[in-house]
């Protein structure tokens, strides 16, 4: 990745292990991670399975683990201290002060390290998608990341548990995924591909779209729908699989016909999904494959009549098996693919429109009044009396000129004016923390960014343990570089969403919200 120093330092990958059942390791996050390791043929991590209190089926592990991956089994007490503060999966760089936690963060890191180890594996880097953004947005802000990383794996685990006792209910998350596969695809060269599709449909004598007025009968609608599906598949599949074989789709030699060039964008045929994020095979497909496989196994065994409700999901499941190395990887990981019958895809006319989906945005709430109104006005409107108190830190308490250069926010690649404002902000936050902290306290800088607060605190309070938590990898790497320059030994770096941090702390702060807090209300303070 640009801006990241390429190194092959020894790293340890820690995965939860609860139990193994019917060729699947639980939790599913572990199965997914092991699948990716095998797919990437990645051997640069020391893999450790961490036993939970209820771990069972350890003797059967060999039947579902790839022989190419060396795995050590340990207890939770043997985890490095920094990992004990995080949800698994997690990756730690030696000397155990930089940790990446959470499924999406760990999987993206495995892909990057696999590519660094062998730059000829360009198809591995392509898993990160266009502009390398696949599952990059954290689950706290991205519904798609949350669906892939959290809600679908958890829903499938619950579905599998329920299926052992009684016929389980279909998870709402699976219905949501089926619906998503019916939505038009948006890609960076959208207009070009849709015009190629229109040209292809014209050449095949297939009308690009059908309205209800044009439909003569149900039989005619089904026949035409099948023609359109067959015609469109030839374009989308060709584009998708040309990417997988590292052969770009050749540009048409001749100029497009006038009727194609002049067609309005709104009248162009939509592109259909080949894979879950659109036309191209990405990390999201690998995340969902073990989940959907085990879902379909139960459906075929106990609820076979329900299979017809998931034609798009079944088609995706069959198609993904055609991707190079997927079948081999599945076999290595104990996954035996099902042979599903070909299902009739529901026509576009019967798919629910996006306009029909209930919207829950805040602006529909009559009690919500948006806009950047002053805080005092908002409080008074709610009948809250505001009490003003003297500023806790009216003067400078930090002598920035006497501090090492790497402590200053000017080292964080910002303008001098912004750096001065940041110094004023840090002065207030550090004043509050230094007056509250005691030797041995654990201080956490949430949403730490480049570590402006955490690095100052670690330098000023060498007897305290400071932890920086940030989702953006480059920001945290810059913070670690500054820390290394200062020789700080009381600082940890965790790349993760905040919900993946499970450690205890005495004082927590978030510079983004200019807030310092502590577990005890008596010592909580705002700045």
Coordinates of C-alpha atoms in Angstrom, one line a residue:
X1 CA 0.0 0.0 0.0
X2 CA 1.2 3.5 -0.8
X3 CA 2.8 5.2 2.2
X4 CA 3.3 2.0 4.2
X5 CA 6.8 0.8 4.7
X6 CA 7.1 -2.8 3.3
X7 CA 8.5 -5.1 5.9
X8 CA 8.3 -8.8 6.6
X9 CA 8.6 -8.7 10.4
X10 CA 7.3 -11.7 12.3
X11 CA 3.6 -11.4 13.1
X12 CA 1.3 -13.5 15.2
X13 CA -2.3 -14.1 14.2
X14 CA -4.7 -15.0 17.1
X15 CA -8.1 -16.7 16.4
X16 CA -10.9 -17.7 18.7
X17 CA -11.8 -21.4 18.8
X18 CA -15.0 -22.5 20.4
X19 CA -15.9 -25.8 18.7
X20 CA -15.8 -27.6 15.4
X21 CA -19.0 -29.1 13.7
X22 CA -19.6 -30.6 10.3
X23 CA -16.5 -29.2 8.7
X24 CA -16.8 -25.7 10.2
X25 CA -14.8 -24.0 12.9
X26 CA -16.6 -21.7 15.2
X27 CA -16.8 -18.8 15.6
X28 CA -17.2 -18.2 11.8
X29 CA -14.7 -15.3 11.9
X30 CA -12.0 -18.0 12.5
X31 CA -13.2 -20.1 9.5
X32 CA -13.2 -17.0 7.3
X33 CA -9.7 -16.0 8.3
X34 CA -8.3 -19.5 7.8
X35 CA -10.0 -19.6 4.4
X36 CA -8.3 -16.4 3.3
X37 CA -4.9 -17.6 4.6
X38 CA -5.2 -20.7 2.4
X39 CA -6.5 -18.8 -0.6
X40 CA -3.6 -16.4 -0.4
X41 CA -1.2 -19.2 0.2
X42 CA 0.1 -17.0 3.1
X43 CA 2.7 -18.6 5.4
X44 CA 4.2 -15.4 7.0
X45 CA 2.0 -15.5 10.1
X46 CA 2.4 -17.6 13.2
X47 CA -1.2 -18.7 13.7
X48 CA -2.6 -19.4 17.2
X49 CA -6.0 -20.8 18.0
X50 CA -7.2 -19.4 21.4
X51 CA -9.3 -21.8 23.4
X52 CA -12.4 -20.5 25.1
X53 CA -13.9 -22.0 28.2
X54 CA -16.3 -24.1 26.2
X55 CA -13.8 -25.3 23.5
X56 CA -14.6 -28.8 22.2
X57 CA -13.7 -31.0 19.2
X58 CA -10.0 -30.1 19.3
X59 CA -9.0 -33.7 18.2
X60 CA -11.0 -33.2 15.0
X61 CA -9.3 -30.0 14.0
X62 CA -6.9 -31.6 11.5
X63 CA -9.8 -32.6 9.3
X64 CA -10.8 -29.0 8.6
X65 CA -7.4 -27.2 8.8
X66 CA -5.2 -26.7 5.7
X67 CA -2.1 -28.7 6.0
X68 CA -0.1 -25.7 4.7
X69 CA -0.9 -23.6 7.8
X70 CA 1.0 -24.3 11.0
X71 CA -1.2 -23.7 14.0
X72 CA -0.5 -23.6 17.7
X73 CA -3.2 -24.0 20.3
X74 CA -3.0 -21.7 23.4
X75 CA -5.2 -20.6 26.3
X76 CA -6.5 -17.0 26.7
X77 CA -4.1 -16.5 29.6
X78 CA -1.2 -16.9 27.2
X79 CA -2.2 -14.0 25.0
X80 CA 0.0 -11.0 24.9
X81 CA -1.4 -8.2 27.2
X82 CA -2.3 -5.9 24.3
X83 CA -4.4 -8.7 22.6
X84 CA -6.2 -9.5 25.9
X85 CA -7.7 -6.0 25.5
X86 CA -9.2 -6.8 22.1
X87 CA -11.8 -9.0 20.5
X88 CA -10.3 -11.6 18.1
X89 CA -9.2 -12.1 15.4
X90 CA -6.1 -10.0 16.1
X91 CA -2.6 -9.7 14.6
X92 CA 0.3 -8.5 16.6
X93 CA 3.7 -7.3 15.5
X94 CA 6.7 -8.0 17.7
X95 CA 7.6 -6.5 20.2
X96 CA 3.8 -6.7 21.0
X97 CA 3.0 -3.0 21.0
X98 CA 1.1 -2.8 17.7
X99 CA -2.2 -4.8 17.3
X100 CA -4.8 -5.0 14.6
X101 CA -8.1 -6.3 15.7
X102 CA -11.5 -7.1 14.1
X103 CA -12.3 -9.3 11.1
X104 CA -12.1 -6.6 8.3
X105 CA -8.9 -5.0 9.6
X106 CA -7.2 -8.4 10.0
X107 CA -8.3 -9.7 6.6
X108 CA -7.2 -6.6 4.8
X109 CA -3.8 -6.8 6.6
X110 CA -3.4 -10.5 5.5
X111 CA -4.0 -9.4 1.9
X112 CA -1.5 -6.6 2.1
X113 CA 1.2 -8.7 3.7
X114 CA 0.7 -11.6 1.2
X115 CA 1.2 -9.1 -1.7
X116 CA 4.3 -7.6 0.0
X117 CA 5.8 -11.1 0.3
X118 CA 5.2 -11.9 -3.3
X119 CA 4.3 -8.8 -5.5
X120 CA 3.7 -11.1 -8.5
X121 CA 0.4 -12.1 -6.8
X122 CA -1.5 -9.0 -8.2
X123 CA -4.8 -11.0 -8.1
X124 CA -4.5 -11.1 -4.3
X125 CA -4.3 -7.3 -4.1
X126 CA -7.3 -7.1 -6.4
X127 CA -9.4 -8.6 -3.6
X128 CA -9.3 -5.1 -2.0
X129 CA -11.4 -3.8 -4.9
X130 CA -11.4 -0.5 -6.7
X131 CA -9.1 2.0 -5.0
X132 CA -8.4 -0.7 -2.4
X133 CA -11.5 0.2 -0.4
X134 CA -13.3 -3.1 0.1
X135 CA -14.5 -3.3 3.7
X136 CA -12.2 -0.4 4.6
X137 CA -14.9 1.7 6.1
X138 CA -15.5 0.7 9.7
X139 CA -18.7 -1.1 10.7
X140 CA -19.7 1.8 12.9
X141 CA -20.4 4.0 9.7
X142 CA -20.7 1.5 6.9
X143 CA -23.9 -0.7 6.7
X144 CA -22.2 -3.0 4.1
X145 CA -19.1 -3.6 6.3
X146 CA -21.3 -4.3 9.3
X147 CA -23.4 -6.7 7.3
X148 CA -20.4 -8.7 6.1
X149 CA -18.2 -8.4 9.2
X150 CA -20.7 -8.7 12.0
X151 CA -24.4 -9.3 11.4
X152 CA -24.3 -12.1 8.7
X153 CA -21.6 -14.3 10.5
X154 CA -23.4 -13.9 13.8
X155 CA -26.8 -14.6 12.2
X156 CA -25.5 -17.7 10.5
X157 CA -24.0 -19.0 13.8
X158 CA -27.4 -18.5 15.5
X159 CA -29.1 -20.2 12.6
X160 CA -26.9 -23.2 12.8
X161 CA -27.4 -23.5 16.6
X162 CA -31.2 -23.3 16.2
X163 CA -31.2 -25.9 13.4
X164 CA -30.0 -28.6 15.7
X165 CA -33.2 -28.5 17.8
X166 CA -35.9 -27.3 15.5
X167 CA -36.6 -25.8 12.0
X168 CA -34.9 -22.4 12.2
X169 CA -36.2 -19.1 11.0
X170 CA -34.5 -17.6 7.9
X171 CA -32.2 -14.8 9.1
X172 CA -33.3 -11.3 8.1
X173 CA -29.7 -10.6 7.1
X174 CA -29.8 -13.3 4.4
X175 CA -33.0 -11.8 3.0
X176 CA -31.2 -8.5 2.9
X177 CA -28.3 -9.9 1.0
X178 CA -30.6 -11.6 -1.5
X179 CA -32.3 -8.2 -2.1
X180 CA -28.9 -6.5 -2.4
X181 CA -27.9 -8.9 -5.2
X182 CA -31.0 -7.8 -7.1
X183 CA -30.0 -4.1 -7.1
X184 CA -28.3 -2.5 -10.1
X185 CA -24.5 -2.5 -10.0
X186 CA -22.5 0.7 -9.8
X187 CA -18.9 0.7 -11.0
X188 CA -16.4 3.3 -11.9
X189 CA -16.8 2.8 -15.7
X190 CA -20.6 2.3 -15.4
X191 CA -21.7 4.3 -18.4
X192 CA -19.2 2.6 -20.8
X193 CA -20.2 -0.9 -19.7
X194 CA -23.9 -0.2 -19.8
X195 CA -23.6 1.1 -23.4
X196 CA -21.7 -2.1 -24.3
X197 CA -24.6 -4.0 -22.8
X198 CA -27.1 -2.0 -24.8
X199 CA -25.2 -2.7 -28.0
X200 CA -25.1 -6.4 -27.2
X201 CA -28.8 -6.5 -26.5
X202 CA -29.6 -4.7 -29.8
X203 CA -27.4 -7.1 -31.7
X204 CA -29.2 -10.1 -30.1
X205 CA -32.5 -8.6 -30.9
X206 CA -33.5 -8.2 -27.3
X207 CA -35.3 -5.2 -26.0
X208 CA -33.3 -3.5 -23.2
X209 CA -36.2 -2.9 -21.0
X210 CA -39.8 -3.9 -20.6
X211 CA -42.7 -1.8 -19.2
X212 CA -45.9 -3.3 -17.9
X213 CA -47.8 -1.8 -20.8
X214 CA -45.6 -3.7 -23.3
X215 CA -46.1 -7.0 -21.5
X216 CA -48.7 -9.1 -23.4
X217 CA -48.8 -12.1 -21.1
X218 CA -47.0 -13.8 -18.2
X219 CA -45.5 -16.4 -20.6
X220 CA -44.1 -13.7 -22.8
X221 CA -42.6 -11.8 -19.8
X222 CA -40.8 -14.9 -18.6
X223 CA -39.4 -15.8 -22.0
X224 CA -38.1 -12.3 -22.6
X225 CA -36.7 -12.1 -19.1
X226 CA -34.7 -15.3 -19.7
X227 CA -33.4 -13.8 -23.0
X228 CA -32.3 -10.6 -21.2
X229 CA -30.7 -12.5 -18.4
X230 CA -28.8 -14.7 -20.9
X231 CA -27.7 -11.7 -22.9
X232 CA -26.6 -9.6 -20.0
X233 CA -24.7 -12.5 -18.3
X234 CA -22.4 -12.8 -21.3
X235 CA -21.2 -9.2 -20.8
X236 CA -21.0 -9.1 -17.0
X237 CA -19.4 -12.5 -16.7
X238 CA -16.9 -11.8 -19.5
X239 CA -15.8 -8.6 -17.8
X240 CA -15.7 -10.2 -14.3
X241 CA -13.7 -13.3 -15.3
X242 CA -11.3 -11.3 -17.6
X243 CA -10.3 -9.5 -14.5
X244 CA -9.7 -12.7 -12.6
X245 CA -7.4 -14.0 -15.4
X246 CA -5.5 -10.7 -15.4
X247 CA -6.7 -10.0 -19.0
X248 CA -8.5 -6.7 -19.4
X249 CA -11.6 -6.6 -21.5
X250 CA -10.5 -5.3 -24.9
X251 CA -12.0 -2.0 -26.0
X252 CA -14.2 -2.1 -29.0
X253 CA -12.2 -1.4 -32.2
X254 CA -15.1 0.5 -33.9
X255 CA -17.0 3.5 -32.6
X256 CA -20.4 2.6 -31.0
X257 CA -23.4 3.0 -33.3
X258 CA -25.2 6.4 -33.1
X259 CA -28.3 5.0 -31.4
X260 CA -26.1 3.6 -28.6
X261 CA -24.0 6.8 -28.2
X262 CA -27.1 9.0 -28.1
X263 CA -29.1 6.9 -25.6
X264 CA -29.7 8.8 -22.4
X265 CA -27.9 7.4 -19.3
X266 CA -31.3 6.9 -17.6
X267 CA -32.4 4.6 -20.5
X268 CA -29.3 2.4 -20.4
X269 CA -29.8 -1.2 -19.1
X270 CA -28.6 -1.8 -15.6
X271 CA -25.6 -4.0 -14.9
X272 CA -26.3 -7.2 -12.9
X273 CA -24.3 -8.6 -10.0
X274 CA -21.7 -11.3 -10.8
X275 CA -20.3 -11.1 -7.3
X276 CA -21.6 -9.6 -4.1
X277 CA -20.0 -6.1 -4.6
X278 CA -20.8 -6.0 -8.3
X279 CA -18.8 -7.3 -11.2
X280 CA -15.6 -8.2 -9.5
X281 CA -14.5 -10.9 -7.0
X282 CA -13.4 -9.2 -3.8
X283 CA -12.7 -9.8 -0.1
X284 CA -16.4 -9.5 0.6
X285 CA -17.0 -12.7 -1.4
X286 CA -14.5 -14.6 0.6
X287 CA -16.0 -13.3 3.9
X288 CA -19.5 -14.4 2.9
X289 CA -18.6 -17.8 1.2
X290 CA -18.1 -19.9 4.4
X291 CA -21.2 -18.3 6.0
X292 CA -23.5 -18.8 2.9
X293 CA -22.1 -22.4 2.4
X294 CA -23.2 -23.5 5.9
X295 CA -26.5 -21.7 5.5
X296 CA -27.2 -23.5 2.3
X297 CA -26.2 -26.9 3.8
X298 CA -29.0 -26.6 6.4
X299 CA -31.5 -25.2 3.8
X300 CA -30.9 -28.3 1.6
X301 CA -31.1 -30.7 4.5
X302 CA -34.0 -29.4 6.4
X303 CA -35.8 -26.6 4.5
X304 CA -35.3 -27.6 0.8
X305 CA -38.6 -25.9 -0.1
X306 CA -37.1 -22.5 0.9
X307 CA -34.2 -22.7 -1.6
X308 CA -36.4 -21.2 -4.4
X309 CA -36.5 -18.0 -2.3
X310 CA -32.8 -17.4 -2.9
X311 CA -32.2 -17.7 -6.7
X312 CA -29.6 -14.9 -6.7
X313 CA -27.7 -16.2 -3.7
X314 CA -27.7 -19.7 -5.2
X315 CA -26.4 -18.4 -8.5
X316 CA -23.7 -16.5 -6.7
X317 CA -22.7 -19.6 -4.8
X318 CA -22.4 -21.6 -8.0
X319 CA -20.5 -18.8 -9.8
X320 CA -17.9 -18.3 -7.1
X321 CA -16.8 -21.9 -7.5
X322 CA -15.6 -21.0 -11.0
X323 CA -13.1 -18.5 -9.5
X324 CA -9.5 -19.8 -9.7
X325 CA -8.3 -21.5 -6.5
X326 CA -11.6 -21.2 -4.7
X327 CA -12.5 -25.0 -5.1
X328 CA -8.9 -26.0 -4.0
X329 CA -9.0 -23.7 -1.0
X330 CA -12.5 -24.9 0.0
X331 CA -11.3 -28.5 -0.2
X332 CA -8.2 -27.6 2.0
X333 CA -10.5 -26.0 4.6
X334 CA -13.0 -28.9 4.8
X335 CA -15.8 -27.3 2.6
X336 CA -17.5 -29.7 0.2
X337 CA -19.5 -27.6 -2.3
X338 CA -23.1 -28.4 -2.9
X339 CA -24.5 -29.0 -6.4
X340 CA -27.6 -26.7 -6.4
X341 CA -30.4 -26.9 -9.0
X342 CA -30.7 -24.0 -11.4
X343 CA -33.4 -21.7 -10.0
X344 CA -35.6 -19.3 -11.9
X345 CA -34.6 -15.7 -11.1
X346 CA -37.4 -13.4 -10.2
X347 CA -38.0 -10.8 -12.9
X348 CA -37.0 -7.2 -12.2
X349 CA -40.6 -6.1 -12.2
X350 CA -41.3 -8.3 -9.1
X351 CA -38.2 -7.0 -7.2
X352 CA -39.1 -4.5 -4.5
X353 CA -38.2 -1.0 -5.5
X354 CA -35.7 1.0 -3.4
X355 CA -38.5 3.6 -3.0
X356 CA -40.7 1.0 -1.3
X357 CA -38.1 0.3 1.4
X358 CA -39.1 2.3 4.5
X359 CA -36.6 5.1 5.3
X360 CA -35.5 5.7 8.8
X361 CA -33.5 8.8 8.3
X362 CA -33.6 11.4 11.0
X363 CA -35.0 14.1 8.8
X364 CA -38.3 12.3 8.7
X365 CA -38.7 12.7 12.4
X366 CA -40.8 15.9 13.0
X367 CA -39.1 16.4 16.4
X368 CA -35.6 16.5 14.7
X369 CA -34.3 20.0 13.8
X370 CA -31.0 19.8 12.0
X371 CA -28.3 22.3 11.4
X372 CA -25.3 23.6 13.3
X373 CA -27.2 25.6 15.9
X374 CA -25.2 26.9 18.9
X375 CA -24.9 24.4 21.8
X376 CA -26.4 26.9 24.2
X377 CA -29.5 27.4 22.1
X378 CA -30.0 23.7 21.9
X379 CA -29.7 23.4 25.7
X380 CA -32.1 26.3 26.4
X381 CA -34.7 24.8 24.0
X382 CA -34.7 21.7 26.1
X383 CA -35.1 23.6 29.3
X384 CA -31.6 22.9 30.5
X385 CA -30.0 25.6 32.6
X386 CA -26.4 26.2 31.7
X387 CA -23.9 27.0 34.5
X388 CA -20.7 28.6 33.5
X389 CA -17.4 28.0 35.4
X390 CA -13.9 29.3 35.0
X391 CA -11.8 27.7 32.3
X392 CA -9.8 24.9 33.9
X393 CA -6.7 25.9 32.0
X394 CA -6.7 29.6 31.1
X395 CA -2.9 29.7 30.4
X396 CA -0.3 27.6 28.8
X397 CA 0.9 24.7 30.9
X398 CA 2.9 22.9 28.3
X399 CA 6.2 24.5 27.1
X400 CA 6.2 23.2 23.6
X401 CA 9.6 24.7 22.8
X402 CA 11.1 22.6 25.6
X403 CA 9.5 19.3 24.5
X404 CA 11.1 17.0 21.8
X405 CA 10.1 17.9 18.3
X406 CA 8.3 14.5 17.8
X407 CA 5.9 15.4 20.6
X408 CA 4.6 18.4 18.8
X409 CA 1.5 18.1 16.5
X410 CA 3.6 19.9 13.9
X411 CA 5.2 16.5 13.3
X412 CA 1.7 15.2 12.2
X413 CA 1.8 16.8 8.8
X414 CA -0.4 19.8 9.4
X415 CA -0.3 23.6 8.7
X416 CA 1.3 25.9 11.3
X417 CA -2.1 27.6 12.0
X418 CA -3.8 24.3 12.6
X419 CA -0.9 23.0 14.6
X420 CA -1.2 26.1 16.9
X421 CA -4.9 25.4 17.4
X422 CA -4.1 21.7 18.1
X423 CA -1.5 22.7 20.7
X424 CA -4.1 24.8 22.5
X425 CA -6.5 21.9 22.4
X426 CA -3.9 19.5 23.7
X427 CA -2.9 21.9 26.4
X428 CA -6.4 21.7 27.8
X429 CA -6.7 18.0 27.5
X430 CA -3.3 17.2 29.0
X431 CA -3.9 19.6 31.9
X432 CA -7.0 17.7 32.9
X433 CA -5.4 14.2 32.5
X434 CA -2.2 15.0 34.3
X435 CA -4.1 16.3 37.3
X436 CA -6.2 13.1 37.5
X437 CA -3.7 10.4 36.5
X438 CA -1.9 8.3 39.1
X439 CA 1.2 6.0 38.6
X440 CA 0.1 2.7 37.0
X441 CA -3.1 4.1 35.5
X442 CA -4.2 3.0 32.1
X443 CA -5.1 5.8 29.7
X444 CA -6.9 5.2 26.4
X445 CA -6.9 7.7 23.5
X446 CA -10.0 6.8 21.4
X447 CA -10.1 7.8 17.8
X448 CA -6.4 8.8 18.2
X449 CA -5.6 9.7 14.6
X450 CA -1.9 10.5 14.4
X451 CA -1.6 10.2 18.2
X452 CA -1.4 13.9 19.1
X453 CA -2.9 13.4 22.5
X454 CA -1.6 9.9 23.3
X455 CA 2.0 10.7 22.4
X456 CA 2.1 13.8 24.6
X457 CA 0.5 11.9 27.5
X458 CA 2.9 9.0 27.1
X459 CA 5.8 11.4 27.2
X460 CA 4.5 13.4 30.1
X461 CA 3.4 10.4 32.2
X462 CA 6.0 7.7 31.8
X463 CA 4.6 5.7 34.8
X464 CA 1.2 5.3 33.0
X465 CA 0.3 2.9 30.2
X466 CA -1.2 4.8 27.2
X467 CA -3.2 3.0 24.5
X468 CA -4.0 4.6 21.1
X469 CA -7.1 3.2 19.3
X470 CA -7.7 4.2 15.6
X471 CA -9.3 2.6 12.6
X472 CA -7.1 4.3 10.0
X473 CA -3.9 2.3 9.4
X474 CA -1.8 5.1 8.0
X475 CA -2.6 7.5 10.9
X476 CA -1.6 4.9 13.4
X477 CA 1.6 4.0 11.6
X478 CA 2.6 7.7 11.6
X479 CA 1.9 7.8 15.4
X480 CA 4.1 4.7 15.9
X481 CA 6.9 6.3 13.9
X482 CA 6.8 9.4 16.1
X483 CA 6.7 7.2 19.3
X484 CA 9.7 5.2 18.1
X485 CA 11.6 8.4 17.5
X486 CA 10.9 9.4 21.2
X487 CA 11.8 5.9 22.4
X488 CA 8.5 5.6 24.3
X489 CA 8.0 2.2 26.0
X490 CA 4.7 2.9 27.7
X491 CA 2.5 3.1 24.7
X492 CA 0.3 0.6 22.7
X493 CA -1.2 1.0 19.2
X494 CA -4.5 -0.8 18.3
X495 CA -6.0 -0.5 14.8
X496 CA -9.6 -1.4 15.4
X497 CA -13.2 -0.1 15.7
X498 CA -13.9 1.1 19.2
X499 CA -16.3 -1.8 19.8
X500 CA -13.4 -4.3 19.4
X501 CA -11.6 -2.8 22.4
X502 CA -12.6 -4.7 25.6
X503 CA -9.8 -3.6 27.9
X504 CA -10.2 -1.8 31.2
X505 CA -8.9 1.8 31.7
X506 CA -8.8 4.5 34.3
X507 CA -9.0 7.5 32.0
X508 CA -10.3 7.6 28.5
X509 CA -10.2 10.5 26.0
X510 CA -11.3 11.4 22.5
X511 CA -9.6 14.4 21.0
X512 CA -12.1 14.4 18.2
X513 CA -14.9 15.2 20.7
X514 CA -12.6 17.1 23.1
X515 CA -13.7 14.9 25.9
X516 CA -12.0 13.3 28.8
X517 CA -13.8 10.6 30.9
X518 CA -13.1 8.1 33.6
X519 CA -15.0 5.1 34.9
X520 CA -15.8 7.0 38.1
X521 CA -18.3 9.9 37.6
X522 CA -16.5 11.8 40.5
X523 CA -13.4 12.3 38.3
X524 CA -15.1 12.7 34.9
X525 CA -14.4 16.0 33.3
X526 CA -15.1 17.8 30.0
X527 CA -12.9 20.3 28.4

